[in-house]
Coordinates of C-alpha atoms and ligand atoms in Angstrom, one line a residue:
X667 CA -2.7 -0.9 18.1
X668 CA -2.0 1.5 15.2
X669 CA -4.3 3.1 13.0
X670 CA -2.2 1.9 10.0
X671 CA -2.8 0.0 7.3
X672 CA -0.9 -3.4 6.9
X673 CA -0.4 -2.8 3.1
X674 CA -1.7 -0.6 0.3
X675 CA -3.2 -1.4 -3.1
X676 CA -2.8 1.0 -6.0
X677 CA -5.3 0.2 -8.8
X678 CA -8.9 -0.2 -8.0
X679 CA -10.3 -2.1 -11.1
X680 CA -11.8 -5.0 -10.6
X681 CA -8.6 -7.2 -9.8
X682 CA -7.3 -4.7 -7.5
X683 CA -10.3 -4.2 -5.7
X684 CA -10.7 -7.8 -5.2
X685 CA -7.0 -8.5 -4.0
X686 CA -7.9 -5.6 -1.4
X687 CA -11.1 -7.1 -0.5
X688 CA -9.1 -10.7 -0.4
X689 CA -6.5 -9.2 1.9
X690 CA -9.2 -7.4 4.0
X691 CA -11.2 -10.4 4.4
X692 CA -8.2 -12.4 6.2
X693 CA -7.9 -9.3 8.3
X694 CA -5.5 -7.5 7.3
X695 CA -6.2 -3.4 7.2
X696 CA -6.0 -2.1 3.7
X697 CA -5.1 1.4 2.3
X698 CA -6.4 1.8 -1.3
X699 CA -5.8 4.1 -4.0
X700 CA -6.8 4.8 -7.6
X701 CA -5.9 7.6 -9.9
X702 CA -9.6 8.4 -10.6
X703 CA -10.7 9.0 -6.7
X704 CA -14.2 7.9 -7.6
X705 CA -13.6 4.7 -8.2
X706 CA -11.9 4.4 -4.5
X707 CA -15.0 5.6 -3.1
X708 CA -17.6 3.1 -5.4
X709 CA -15.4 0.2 -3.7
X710 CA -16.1 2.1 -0.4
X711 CA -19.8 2.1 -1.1
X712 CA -20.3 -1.2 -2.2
X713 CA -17.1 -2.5 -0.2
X714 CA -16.2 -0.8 2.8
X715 CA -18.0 -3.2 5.3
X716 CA -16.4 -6.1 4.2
X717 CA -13.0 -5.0 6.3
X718 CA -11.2 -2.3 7.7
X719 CA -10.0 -0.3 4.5
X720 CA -8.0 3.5 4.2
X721 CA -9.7 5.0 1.4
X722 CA -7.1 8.0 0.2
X723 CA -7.8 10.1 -2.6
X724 CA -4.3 11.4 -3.0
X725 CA -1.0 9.3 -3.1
X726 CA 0.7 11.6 -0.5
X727 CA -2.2 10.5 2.0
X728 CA -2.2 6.5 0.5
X729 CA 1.4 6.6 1.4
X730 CA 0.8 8.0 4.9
X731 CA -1.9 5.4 6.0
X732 CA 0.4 2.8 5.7
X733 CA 2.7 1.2 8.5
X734 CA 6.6 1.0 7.7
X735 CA 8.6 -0.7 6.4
X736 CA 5.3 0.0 3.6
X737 CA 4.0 -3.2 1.8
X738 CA 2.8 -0.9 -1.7
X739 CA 1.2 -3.7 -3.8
X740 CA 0.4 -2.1 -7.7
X741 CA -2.5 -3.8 -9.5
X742 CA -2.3 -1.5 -12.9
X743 CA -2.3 -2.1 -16.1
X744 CA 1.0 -3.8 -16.9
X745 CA 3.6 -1.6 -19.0
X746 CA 4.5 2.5 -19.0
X747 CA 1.1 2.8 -16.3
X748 CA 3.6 0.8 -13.8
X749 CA 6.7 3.1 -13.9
X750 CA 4.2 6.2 -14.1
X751 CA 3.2 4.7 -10.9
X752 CA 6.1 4.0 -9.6
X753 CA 7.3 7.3 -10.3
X754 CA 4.6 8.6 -8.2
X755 CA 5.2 7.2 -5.4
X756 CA 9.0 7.1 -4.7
X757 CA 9.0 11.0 -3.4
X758 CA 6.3 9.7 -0.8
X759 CA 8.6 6.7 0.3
X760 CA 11.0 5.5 3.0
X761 CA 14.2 3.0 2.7
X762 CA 13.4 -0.1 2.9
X763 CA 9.3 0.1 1.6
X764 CA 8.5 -2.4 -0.8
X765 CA 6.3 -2.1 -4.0
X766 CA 5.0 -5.1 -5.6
X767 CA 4.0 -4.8 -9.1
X768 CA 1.0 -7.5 -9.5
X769 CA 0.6 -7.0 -13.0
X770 CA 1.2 -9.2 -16.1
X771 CA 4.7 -7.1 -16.5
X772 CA 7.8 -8.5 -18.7
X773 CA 9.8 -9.8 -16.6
X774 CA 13.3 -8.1 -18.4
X775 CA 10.6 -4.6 -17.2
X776 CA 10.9 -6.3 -13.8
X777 CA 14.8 -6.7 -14.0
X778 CA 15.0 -3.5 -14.7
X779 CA 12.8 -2.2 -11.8
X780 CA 13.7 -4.0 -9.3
X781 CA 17.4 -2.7 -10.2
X782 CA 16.3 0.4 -10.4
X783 CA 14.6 0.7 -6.9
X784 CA 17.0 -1.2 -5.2
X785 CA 20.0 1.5 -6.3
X786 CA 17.4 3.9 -4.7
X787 CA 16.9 1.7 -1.5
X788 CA 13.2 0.5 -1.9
X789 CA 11.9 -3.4 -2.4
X790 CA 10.6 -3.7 -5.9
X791 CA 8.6 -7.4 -6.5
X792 CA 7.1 -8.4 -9.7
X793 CA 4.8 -10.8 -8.8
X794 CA 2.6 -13.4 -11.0
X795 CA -0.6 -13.4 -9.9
X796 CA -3.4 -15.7 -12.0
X797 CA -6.8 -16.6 -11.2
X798 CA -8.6 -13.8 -13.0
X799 CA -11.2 -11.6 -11.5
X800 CA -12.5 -14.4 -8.9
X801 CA -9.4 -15.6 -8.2
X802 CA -8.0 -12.7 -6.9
X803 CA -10.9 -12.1 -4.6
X804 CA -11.2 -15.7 -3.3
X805 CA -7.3 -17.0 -3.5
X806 CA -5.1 -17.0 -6.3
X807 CA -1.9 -18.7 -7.3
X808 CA 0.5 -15.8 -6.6
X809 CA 4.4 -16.1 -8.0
X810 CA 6.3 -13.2 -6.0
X811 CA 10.1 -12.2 -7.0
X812 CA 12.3 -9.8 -5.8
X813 CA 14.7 -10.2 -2.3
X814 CA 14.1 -12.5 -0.6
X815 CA 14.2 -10.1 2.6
X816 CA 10.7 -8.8 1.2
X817 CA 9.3 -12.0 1.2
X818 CA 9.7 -12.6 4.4
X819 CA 7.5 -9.3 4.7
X820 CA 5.2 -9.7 2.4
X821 CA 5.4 -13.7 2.1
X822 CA 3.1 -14.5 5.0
X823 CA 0.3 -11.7 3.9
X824 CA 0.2 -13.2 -0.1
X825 CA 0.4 -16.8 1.0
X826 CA -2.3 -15.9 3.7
X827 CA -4.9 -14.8 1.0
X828 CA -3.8 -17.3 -1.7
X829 CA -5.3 -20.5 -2.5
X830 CA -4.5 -23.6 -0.9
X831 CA -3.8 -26.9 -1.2
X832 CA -4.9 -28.8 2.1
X833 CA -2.1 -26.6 4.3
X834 CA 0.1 -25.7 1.4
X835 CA -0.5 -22.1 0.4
X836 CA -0.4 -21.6 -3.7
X837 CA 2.4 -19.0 -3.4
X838 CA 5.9 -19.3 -2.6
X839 CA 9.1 -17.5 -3.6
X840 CA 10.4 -18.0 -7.2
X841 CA 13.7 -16.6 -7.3
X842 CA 15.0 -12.7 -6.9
X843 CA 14.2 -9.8 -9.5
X844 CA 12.1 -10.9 -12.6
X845 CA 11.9 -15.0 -11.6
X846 CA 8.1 -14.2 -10.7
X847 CA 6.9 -12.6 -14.0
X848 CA 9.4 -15.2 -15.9
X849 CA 6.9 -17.7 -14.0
X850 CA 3.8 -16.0 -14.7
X851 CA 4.8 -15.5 -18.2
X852 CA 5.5 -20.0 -18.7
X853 CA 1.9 -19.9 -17.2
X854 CA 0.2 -17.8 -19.5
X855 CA 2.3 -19.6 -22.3
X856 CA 0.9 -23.0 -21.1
X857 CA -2.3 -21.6 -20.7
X858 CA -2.6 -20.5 -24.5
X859 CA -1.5 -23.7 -25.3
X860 CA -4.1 -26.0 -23.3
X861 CA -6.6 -23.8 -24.1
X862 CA -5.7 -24.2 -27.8
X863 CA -5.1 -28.6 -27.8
X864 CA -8.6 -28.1 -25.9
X865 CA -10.1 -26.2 -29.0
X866 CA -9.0 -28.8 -31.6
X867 CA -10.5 -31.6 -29.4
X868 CA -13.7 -29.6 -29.8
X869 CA -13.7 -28.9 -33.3
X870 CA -12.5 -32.8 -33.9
X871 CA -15.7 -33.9 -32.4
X872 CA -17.6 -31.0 -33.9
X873 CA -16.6 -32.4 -36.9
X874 CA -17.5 -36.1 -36.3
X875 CA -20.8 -34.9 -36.0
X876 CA -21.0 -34.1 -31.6
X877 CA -23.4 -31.0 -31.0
X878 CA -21.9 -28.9 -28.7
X879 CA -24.4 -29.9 -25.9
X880 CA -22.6 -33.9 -26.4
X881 CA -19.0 -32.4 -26.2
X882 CA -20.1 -30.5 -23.3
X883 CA -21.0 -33.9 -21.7
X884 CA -17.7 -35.5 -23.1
X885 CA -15.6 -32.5 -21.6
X886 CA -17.5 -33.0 -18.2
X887 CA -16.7 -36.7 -18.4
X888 CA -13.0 -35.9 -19.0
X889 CA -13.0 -33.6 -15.9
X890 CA -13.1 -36.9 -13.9
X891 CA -10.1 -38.7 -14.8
X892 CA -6.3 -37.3 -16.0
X893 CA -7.7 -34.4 -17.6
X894 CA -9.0 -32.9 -14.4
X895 CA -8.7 -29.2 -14.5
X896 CA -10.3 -25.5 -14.1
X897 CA -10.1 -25.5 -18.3
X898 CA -11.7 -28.9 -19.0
X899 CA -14.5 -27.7 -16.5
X900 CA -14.9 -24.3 -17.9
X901 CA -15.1 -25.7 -21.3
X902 CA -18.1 -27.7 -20.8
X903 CA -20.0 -24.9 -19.1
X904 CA -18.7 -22.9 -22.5
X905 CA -20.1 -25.1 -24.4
X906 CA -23.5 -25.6 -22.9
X907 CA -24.0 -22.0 -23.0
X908 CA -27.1 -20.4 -25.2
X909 CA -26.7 -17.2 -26.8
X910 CA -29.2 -14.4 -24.6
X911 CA -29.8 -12.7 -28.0
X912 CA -30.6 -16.0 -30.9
X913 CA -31.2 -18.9 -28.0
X914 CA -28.5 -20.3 -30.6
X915 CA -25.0 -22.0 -28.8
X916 CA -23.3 -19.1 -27.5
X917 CA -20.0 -20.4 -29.3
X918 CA -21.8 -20.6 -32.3
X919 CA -22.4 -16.8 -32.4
X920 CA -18.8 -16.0 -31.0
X921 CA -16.8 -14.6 -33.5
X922 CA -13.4 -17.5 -34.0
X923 CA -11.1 -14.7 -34.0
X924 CA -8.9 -15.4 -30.7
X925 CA -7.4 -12.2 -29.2
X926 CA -4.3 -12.0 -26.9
X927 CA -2.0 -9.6 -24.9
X928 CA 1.3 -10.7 -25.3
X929 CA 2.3 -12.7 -22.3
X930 CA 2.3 -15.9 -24.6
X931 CA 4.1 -14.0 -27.0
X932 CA 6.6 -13.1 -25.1
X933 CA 7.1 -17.0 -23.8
X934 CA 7.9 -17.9 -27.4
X935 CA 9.9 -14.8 -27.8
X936 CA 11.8 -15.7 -24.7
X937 CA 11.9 -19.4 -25.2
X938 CA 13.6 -18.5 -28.9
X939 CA 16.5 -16.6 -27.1
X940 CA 17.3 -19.7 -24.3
X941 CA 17.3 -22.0 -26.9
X942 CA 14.4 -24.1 -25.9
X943 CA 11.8 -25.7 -28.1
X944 CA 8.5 -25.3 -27.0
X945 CA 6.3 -25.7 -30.0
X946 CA 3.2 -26.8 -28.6
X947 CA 3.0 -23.5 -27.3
X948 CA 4.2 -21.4 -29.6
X949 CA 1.5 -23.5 -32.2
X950 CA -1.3 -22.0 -30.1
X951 CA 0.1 -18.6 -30.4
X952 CA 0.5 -18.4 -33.7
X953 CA -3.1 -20.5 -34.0
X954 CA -4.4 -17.4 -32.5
X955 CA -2.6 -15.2 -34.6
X956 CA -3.6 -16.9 -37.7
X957 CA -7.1 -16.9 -36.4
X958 CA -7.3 -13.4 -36.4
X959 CA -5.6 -12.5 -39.7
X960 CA -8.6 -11.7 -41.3
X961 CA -6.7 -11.1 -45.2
X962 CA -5.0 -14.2 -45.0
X963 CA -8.0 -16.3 -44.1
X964 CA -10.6 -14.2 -46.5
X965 CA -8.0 -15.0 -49.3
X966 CA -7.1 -18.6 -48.3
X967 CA -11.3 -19.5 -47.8
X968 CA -11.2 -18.0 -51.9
X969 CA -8.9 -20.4 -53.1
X970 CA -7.2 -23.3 -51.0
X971 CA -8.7 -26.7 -51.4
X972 CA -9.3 -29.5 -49.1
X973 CA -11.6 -31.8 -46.7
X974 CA -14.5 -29.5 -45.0
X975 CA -13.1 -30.9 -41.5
X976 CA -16.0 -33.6 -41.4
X977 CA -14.6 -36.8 -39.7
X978 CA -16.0 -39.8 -40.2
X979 CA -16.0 -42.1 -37.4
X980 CA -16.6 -45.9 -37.2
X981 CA -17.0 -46.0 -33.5
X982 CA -18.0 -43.0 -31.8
X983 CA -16.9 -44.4 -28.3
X984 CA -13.7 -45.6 -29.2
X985 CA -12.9 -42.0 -31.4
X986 CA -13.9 -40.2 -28.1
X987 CA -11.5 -42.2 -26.3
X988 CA -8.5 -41.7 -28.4
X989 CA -8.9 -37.6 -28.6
X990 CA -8.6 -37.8 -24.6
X991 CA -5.8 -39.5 -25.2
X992 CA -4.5 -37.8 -27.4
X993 CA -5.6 -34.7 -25.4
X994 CA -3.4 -35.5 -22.4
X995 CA -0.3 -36.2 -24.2
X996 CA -0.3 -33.0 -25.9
X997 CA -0.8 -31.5 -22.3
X998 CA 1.7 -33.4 -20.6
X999 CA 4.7 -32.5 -23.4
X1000 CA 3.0 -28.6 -23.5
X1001 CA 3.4 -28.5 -19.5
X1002 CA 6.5 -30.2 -20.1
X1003 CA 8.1 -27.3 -22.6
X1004 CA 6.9 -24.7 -20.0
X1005 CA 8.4 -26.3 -17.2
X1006 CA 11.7 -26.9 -19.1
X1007 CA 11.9 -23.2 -20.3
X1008 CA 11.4 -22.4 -16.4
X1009 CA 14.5 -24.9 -15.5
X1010 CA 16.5 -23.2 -18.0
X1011 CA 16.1 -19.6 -17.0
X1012 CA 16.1 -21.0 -13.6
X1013 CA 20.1 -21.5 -14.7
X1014 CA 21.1 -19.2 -17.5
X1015 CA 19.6 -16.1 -15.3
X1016 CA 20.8 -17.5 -12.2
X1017 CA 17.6 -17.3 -10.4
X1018 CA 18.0 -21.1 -9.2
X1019 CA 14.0 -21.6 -9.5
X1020 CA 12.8 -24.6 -7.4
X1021 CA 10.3 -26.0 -10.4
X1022 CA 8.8 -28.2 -7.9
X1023 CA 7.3 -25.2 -6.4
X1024 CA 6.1 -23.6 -9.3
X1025 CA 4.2 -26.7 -9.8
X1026 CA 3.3 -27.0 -6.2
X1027 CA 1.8 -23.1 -6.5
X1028 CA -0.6 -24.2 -9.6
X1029 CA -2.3 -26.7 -8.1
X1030 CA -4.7 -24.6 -7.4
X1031 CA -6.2 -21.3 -7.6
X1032 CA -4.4 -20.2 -11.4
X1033 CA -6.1 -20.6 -14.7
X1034 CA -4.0 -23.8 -15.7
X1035 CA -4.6 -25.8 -12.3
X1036 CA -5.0 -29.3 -13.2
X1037 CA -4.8 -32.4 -11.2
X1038 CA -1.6 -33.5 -13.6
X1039 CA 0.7 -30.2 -11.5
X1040 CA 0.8 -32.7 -8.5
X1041 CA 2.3 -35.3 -10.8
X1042 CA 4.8 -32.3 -11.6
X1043 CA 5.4 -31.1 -8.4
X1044 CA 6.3 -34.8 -7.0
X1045 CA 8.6 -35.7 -10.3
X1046 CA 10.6 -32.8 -9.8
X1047 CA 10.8 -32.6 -6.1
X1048 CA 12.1 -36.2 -6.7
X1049 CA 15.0 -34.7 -9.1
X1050 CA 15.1 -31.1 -9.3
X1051 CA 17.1 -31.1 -12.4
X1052 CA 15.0 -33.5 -14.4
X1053 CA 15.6 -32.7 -17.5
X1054 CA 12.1 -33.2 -19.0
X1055 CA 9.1 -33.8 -17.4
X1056 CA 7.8 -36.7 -20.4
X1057 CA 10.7 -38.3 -20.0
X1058 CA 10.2 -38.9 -16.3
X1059 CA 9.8 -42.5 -15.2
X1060 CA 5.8 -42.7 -14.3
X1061 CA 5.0 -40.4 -17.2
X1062 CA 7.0 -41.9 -20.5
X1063 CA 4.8 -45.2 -19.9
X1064 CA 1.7 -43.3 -20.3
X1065 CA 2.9 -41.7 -22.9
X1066 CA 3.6 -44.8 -24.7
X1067 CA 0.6 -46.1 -23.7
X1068 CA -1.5 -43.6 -25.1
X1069 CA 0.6 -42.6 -28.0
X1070 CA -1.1 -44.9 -30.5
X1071 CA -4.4 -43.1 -30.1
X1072 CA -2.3 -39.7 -30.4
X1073 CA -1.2 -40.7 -33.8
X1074 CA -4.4 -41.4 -34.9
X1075 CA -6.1 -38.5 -33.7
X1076 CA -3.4 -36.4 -35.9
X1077 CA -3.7 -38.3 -38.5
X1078 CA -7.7 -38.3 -38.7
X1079 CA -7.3 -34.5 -38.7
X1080 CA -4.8 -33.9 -40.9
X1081 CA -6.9 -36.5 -43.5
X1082 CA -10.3 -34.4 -42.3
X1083 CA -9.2 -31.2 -42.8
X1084 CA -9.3 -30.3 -39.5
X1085 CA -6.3 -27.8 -37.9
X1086 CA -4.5 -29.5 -34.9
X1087 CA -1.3 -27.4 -34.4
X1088 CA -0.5 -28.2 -30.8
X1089 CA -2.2 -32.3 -31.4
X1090 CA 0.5 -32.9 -34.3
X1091 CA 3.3 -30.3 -32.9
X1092 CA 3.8 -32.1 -29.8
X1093 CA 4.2 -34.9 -31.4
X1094 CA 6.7 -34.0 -33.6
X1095 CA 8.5 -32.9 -30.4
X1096 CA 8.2 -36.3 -28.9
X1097 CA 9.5 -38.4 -32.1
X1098 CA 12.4 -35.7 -32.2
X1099 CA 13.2 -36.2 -29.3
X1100 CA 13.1 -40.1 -28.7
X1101 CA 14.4 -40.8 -31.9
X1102 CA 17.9 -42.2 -32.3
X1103 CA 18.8 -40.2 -35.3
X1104 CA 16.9 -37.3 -37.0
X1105 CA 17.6 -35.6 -39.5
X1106 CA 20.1 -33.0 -38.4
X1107 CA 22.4 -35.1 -39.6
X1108 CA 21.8 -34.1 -43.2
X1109 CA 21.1 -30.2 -42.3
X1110 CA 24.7 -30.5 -41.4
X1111 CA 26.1 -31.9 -44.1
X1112 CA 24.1 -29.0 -46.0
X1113 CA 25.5 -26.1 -44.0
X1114 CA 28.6 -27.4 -45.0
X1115 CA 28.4 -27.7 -48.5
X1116 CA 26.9 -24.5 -49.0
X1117 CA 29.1 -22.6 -46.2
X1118 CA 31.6 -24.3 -45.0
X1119 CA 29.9 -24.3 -41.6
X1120 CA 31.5 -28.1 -40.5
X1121 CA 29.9 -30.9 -39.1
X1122 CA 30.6 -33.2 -35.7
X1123 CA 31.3 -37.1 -36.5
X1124 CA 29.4 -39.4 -34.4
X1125 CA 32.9 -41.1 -34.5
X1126 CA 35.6 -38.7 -33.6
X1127 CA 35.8 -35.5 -31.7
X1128 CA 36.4 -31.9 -33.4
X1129 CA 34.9 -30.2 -36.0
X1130 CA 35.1 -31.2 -39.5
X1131 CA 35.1 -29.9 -43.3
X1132 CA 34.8 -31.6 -46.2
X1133 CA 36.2 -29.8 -49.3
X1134 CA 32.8 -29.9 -51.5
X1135 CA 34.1 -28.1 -54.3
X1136 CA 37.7 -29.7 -55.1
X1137 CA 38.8 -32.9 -54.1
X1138 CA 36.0 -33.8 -51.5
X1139 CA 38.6 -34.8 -48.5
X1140 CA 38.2 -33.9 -45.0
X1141 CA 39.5 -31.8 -42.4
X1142 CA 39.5 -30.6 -39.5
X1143 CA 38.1 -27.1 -38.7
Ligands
6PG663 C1 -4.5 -15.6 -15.2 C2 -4.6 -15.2 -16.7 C3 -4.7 -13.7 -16.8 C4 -5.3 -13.3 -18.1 C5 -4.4 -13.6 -19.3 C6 -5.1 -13.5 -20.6 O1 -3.5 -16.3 -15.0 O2 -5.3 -15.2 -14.4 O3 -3.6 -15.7 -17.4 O4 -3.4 -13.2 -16.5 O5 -6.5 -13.8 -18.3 O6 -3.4 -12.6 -19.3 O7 -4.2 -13.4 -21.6 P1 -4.5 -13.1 -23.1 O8 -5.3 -11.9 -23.2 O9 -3.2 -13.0 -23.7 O10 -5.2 -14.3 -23.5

């Protein structure tokens, strides 16, 4: 049997070491690498009898160790660190190698890899990977790119140390060049915008007088029904959590300044240019944004007026009930935006993603897994090109069910005082959508006025003009 390794991590921080450590745990021999050669040999030290690893303190030697056609996966940080890398290594490779970039890269940086590597003979395959520091040692929800001959090298390794579902592995093939990070990216864009809904639950029963230790137990309660998921869970153990220093809640102390770095930026960014509205998630990054916009809010806390964000409640039970509800329908349209930006760069790239498997691949192991993915998966393995996900048959009855309690909920905050971006933006999203006529109609009839810019008839074809400024006939444009 050869000495070689099976595959080679670059990047020994902590998620890299703990993807090497994940892969050496299910066997598989593991070069590793990093830049500063100390760090290669702490994971040694602490590491090194948890499977067979390389250790290699140059890249010349990292290269060497590893068995061909090479398996190179990079876990640095995402951006110019990846081509430096990159760059690195290509002298040191043969044809056919792959390098998989693990990061949380932008996916048009992907395109443009993988096109670049492929021109020189090389793999290259951008892959999602989320789970954070745990995940990545214990299984993750991986989202690979790239050719799809690469995946049948690398494919079996990552679904081998991913998280599973029963005997599904949380990693399958999304689509060639950047359809992984595109993936990754909806993700992280969902994932601002659950966390977000999840905040103004909190701060509605904050202000209806809940201690944090009562939401806690509410959140907890959740976590047993529709709302199951990793973030529901989390949040309870957030906030049950005393501050080391005061013995005060810890979220009490935490400065409510949310921080980000990009990845649910770029979702909006990229949602802008497909023409897909996803404002449930862009509401949570901009609530971020505006969170951390320390002028605006020092000058708005000076002078705007309004309720303090206490709500007062009649029944406390009945309240509680109606922010879950309301909770899950602004999760199920937020998952639904995601999944419908990832159906329509599925087609205007021409990466023909299979969303049923992106759904199928979050079910466990990422950040936003939540028993409602299954509910996904199975909806759009039934039609892969449903068009939305709230619209599908055993989800718009919940919906309506529920949405009574929804409009409440926004409407206690917005009377309270108390922010609810995503709460109310998703609902806006549903009404526009289900109603029968909105209010494009007069937006039209503006454009045209001011700029001749026409307007369709809802009873003829064409385009059409109406002469504002003379006689006020019609014509066609
Ligand atoms: C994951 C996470 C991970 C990271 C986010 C945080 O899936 O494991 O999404 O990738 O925690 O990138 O992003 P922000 O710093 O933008 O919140």
């Amino acid at each position: 049997m050869s000495d070689l390794a099976n595959v080679g991590v670059v990047g020994m921080a902590v998620m890299g070491s703990n993807l090497a450590r994940n892969l050496a745990h299910h066997g598989f021999k593991v070069a590793i690498f990093n830049r500063t050669a100390s760090r290669t040999d702490a994971v040694m030290a602490q590491h090194g009898d948890e499977g067979t690893f390389l250790p290699s303190h140059t890249i010349e030697d990292f290269v060497a160790s590893i068995e061909r056609p090479r398996s190179i996966i990079l876990m640095v940080k995402a951006g110019p660190g990846t081509d430096a890398t990159i760059e690195q290594l290509l002298p040191h490779l043969d044809e056919g190698d792959i390098i998989m970039d693990g990061g949380n890269s932008y996916f048009r940086d992907t395109i443009r890899r993988e096109k670049e590597l492929a021109d020189k003979g090389f793999h290259f395959v951008g892959a999602g990977i989320s789970g954070g520091e745990y995940g990545a040692l214990t299984g993750p929800s991986i989202m690979p790119g790239g050719s799809p001959e690469s995946y049948k090298v690398l494919g079996p390794m990552l679904e081998a140390i991913s998280a599973h579902v029963g005997d599904d592995p949380c990693c399958a093939w999304m689509g060639p060049d950047g359809a992984g990070h595109f993936v990754k990216m909806i993700h992280n864009g969902i994932e601002y915008s659950d966390m977000q809904v999840i905040g103004e639950a909190w701060m509605l029963l904050r202000g209806a007088g809940f201690s944090n230790a009562e939401a806690a137990d509410i959140f907890a309660e959740w976590n047993t029904g529709d709302l199951d998921s990793y973030l529901i869970e989390i949040t309870s153990d957030v906030l049950r959590q005393k501050d080391p220093r005061t013995g005060k809640d810890l979220v009490e102390v935490i400065k409510d300044r949310a921080l980000m770095k990009g990845t649910g930026t770029w979702t909006v960014q990229t949602a802008l240019d497909l023409g897909v509205p996803v404002n449930g998630i862009a509401e949570a990054v901009f609530a971020r944004a505006e969170s951390s916009h320390d002028d605006l809010r020092a000058a708005a806390q000076d002078t705007l007026q309004g309720p303090d964000g206490t709500v007062t409640v009649d029944d406390r039970q009945s309240f509680v009930d109606d922010v879950r509800k309301a909770l899950w329908c602004a999760k199920v349209v937020s998952y639904s935006q995601g999944f419908d930006q990832i159906r329509t760069a599925g087609q205007e790239y021409g990466w023909d993603i299979n969303v049923a498997d992106a759904a199928k691949i979050w079910r466990d192991g990422c950040i936003i897994r939540a028993k409602l993915l299954e509910r996904i998966r199975q909806e759009y393995d039934a039609k892969p090109d449903l068009v939305s996900f709230m619209a599908a048959p055993s989800v718009a009855p919940e919906l309506g069910r529920d949405q009574d309690a929804w409009r409440r909920v926004v409407s206690v905050a917005a009377q309270s005082g108390v922010a609810a971006p995503v709460f109310s933006a998703t609902l806006a999203y549903y009404d526009l959508a289900r109603a029968p006529r909105v209010n494009a109609a007069l937006t039209q009839g503006l454009r045209d006025f001011f700029g001749s810019h026409t307007y369709e008839r809802i009873d003829a074809p064409g385009s059409w003009h109406l002469n504002w400024s003379g006689d006020r006939s019609e014509s066609e444009a």
